[in-house]
PDB file of C-alpha atoms in Angstrom:
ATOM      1  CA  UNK N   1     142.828 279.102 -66.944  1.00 95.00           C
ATOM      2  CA  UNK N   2     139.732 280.437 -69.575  1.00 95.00           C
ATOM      3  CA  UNK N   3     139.350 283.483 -67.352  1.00 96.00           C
ATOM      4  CA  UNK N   4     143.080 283.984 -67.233  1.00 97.00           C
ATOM      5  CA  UNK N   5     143.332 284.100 -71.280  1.00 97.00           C
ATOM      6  CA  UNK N   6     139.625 285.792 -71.703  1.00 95.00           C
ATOM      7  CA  UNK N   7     141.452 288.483 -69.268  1.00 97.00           C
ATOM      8  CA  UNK N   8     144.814 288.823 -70.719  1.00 97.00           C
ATOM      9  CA  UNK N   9     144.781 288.198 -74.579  1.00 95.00           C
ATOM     10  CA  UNK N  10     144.759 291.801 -74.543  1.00 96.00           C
ATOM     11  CA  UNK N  11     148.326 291.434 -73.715  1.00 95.00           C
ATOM     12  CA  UNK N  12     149.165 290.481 -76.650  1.00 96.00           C
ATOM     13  CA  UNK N  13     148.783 293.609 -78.188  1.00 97.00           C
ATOM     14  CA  UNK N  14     150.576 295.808 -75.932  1.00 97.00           C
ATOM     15  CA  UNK N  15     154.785 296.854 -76.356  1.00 97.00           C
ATOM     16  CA  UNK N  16     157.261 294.129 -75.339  1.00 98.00           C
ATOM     17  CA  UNK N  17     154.898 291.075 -76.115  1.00 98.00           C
ATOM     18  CA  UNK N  18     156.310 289.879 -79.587  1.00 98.00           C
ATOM     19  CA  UNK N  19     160.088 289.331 -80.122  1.00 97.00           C
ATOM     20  CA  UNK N  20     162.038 292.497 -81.511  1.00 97.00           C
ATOM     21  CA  UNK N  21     159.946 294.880 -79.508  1.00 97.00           C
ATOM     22  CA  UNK N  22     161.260 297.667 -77.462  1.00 97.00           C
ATOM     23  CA  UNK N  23     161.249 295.838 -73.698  1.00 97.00           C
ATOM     24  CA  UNK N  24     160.297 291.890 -74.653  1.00 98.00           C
ATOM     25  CA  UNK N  25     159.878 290.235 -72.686  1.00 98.00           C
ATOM     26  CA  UNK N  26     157.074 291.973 -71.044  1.00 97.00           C
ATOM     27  CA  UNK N  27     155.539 291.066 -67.598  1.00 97.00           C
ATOM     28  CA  UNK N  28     152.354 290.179 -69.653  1.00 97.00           C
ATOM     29  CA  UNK N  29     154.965 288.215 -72.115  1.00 98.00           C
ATOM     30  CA  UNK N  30     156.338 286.332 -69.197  1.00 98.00           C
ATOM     31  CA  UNK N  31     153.173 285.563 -67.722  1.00 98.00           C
ATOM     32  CA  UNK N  32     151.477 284.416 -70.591  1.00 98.00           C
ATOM     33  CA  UNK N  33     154.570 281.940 -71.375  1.00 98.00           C
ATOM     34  CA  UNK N  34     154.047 281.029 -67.572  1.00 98.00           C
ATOM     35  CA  UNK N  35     150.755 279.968 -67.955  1.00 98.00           C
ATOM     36  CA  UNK N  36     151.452 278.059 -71.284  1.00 98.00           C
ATOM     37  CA  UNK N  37     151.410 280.677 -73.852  1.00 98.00           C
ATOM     38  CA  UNK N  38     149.436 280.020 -77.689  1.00 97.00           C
ATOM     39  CA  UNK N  39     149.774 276.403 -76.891  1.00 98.00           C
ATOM     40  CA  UNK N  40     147.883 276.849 -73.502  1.00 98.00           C
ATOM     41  CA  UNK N  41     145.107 279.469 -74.826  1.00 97.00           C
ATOM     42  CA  UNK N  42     144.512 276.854 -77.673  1.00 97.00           C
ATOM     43  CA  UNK N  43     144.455 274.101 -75.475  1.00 97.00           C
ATOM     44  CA  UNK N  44     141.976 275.110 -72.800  1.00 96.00           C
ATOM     45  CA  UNK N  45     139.739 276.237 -75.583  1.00 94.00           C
ATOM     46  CA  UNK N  46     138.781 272.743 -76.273  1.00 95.00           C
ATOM     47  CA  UNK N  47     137.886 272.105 -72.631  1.00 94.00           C
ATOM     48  CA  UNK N  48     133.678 272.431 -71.907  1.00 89.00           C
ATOM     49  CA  UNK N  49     132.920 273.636 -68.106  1.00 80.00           C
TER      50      UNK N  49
END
């Protein structure tokens, strides 16, 4: 899940990923909901491997 959000928080940048944009939901938008969205990036921060 850390490599998924180190990966993808790029995501969050691009067209479609916040509300009101041309296209939301993305596919990056839907996948980062999928895999637990703010919540879930926040979360598995706290988490030492």
């Amino acid at each position: 899940m850390q490599a998924y959000f180190k990966r993808h928080s790029v995501d969050k940048d691009a067209e479609g990923f916040t509300r009101g944009d041309d296209g939301f939901p993305s596919p990056g938008r839907v996948a980062w909901d999928a895999w637990g969205g703010d919540e879930g990036e926040r979360w598995v921060g706290t988490i030492d491997l």
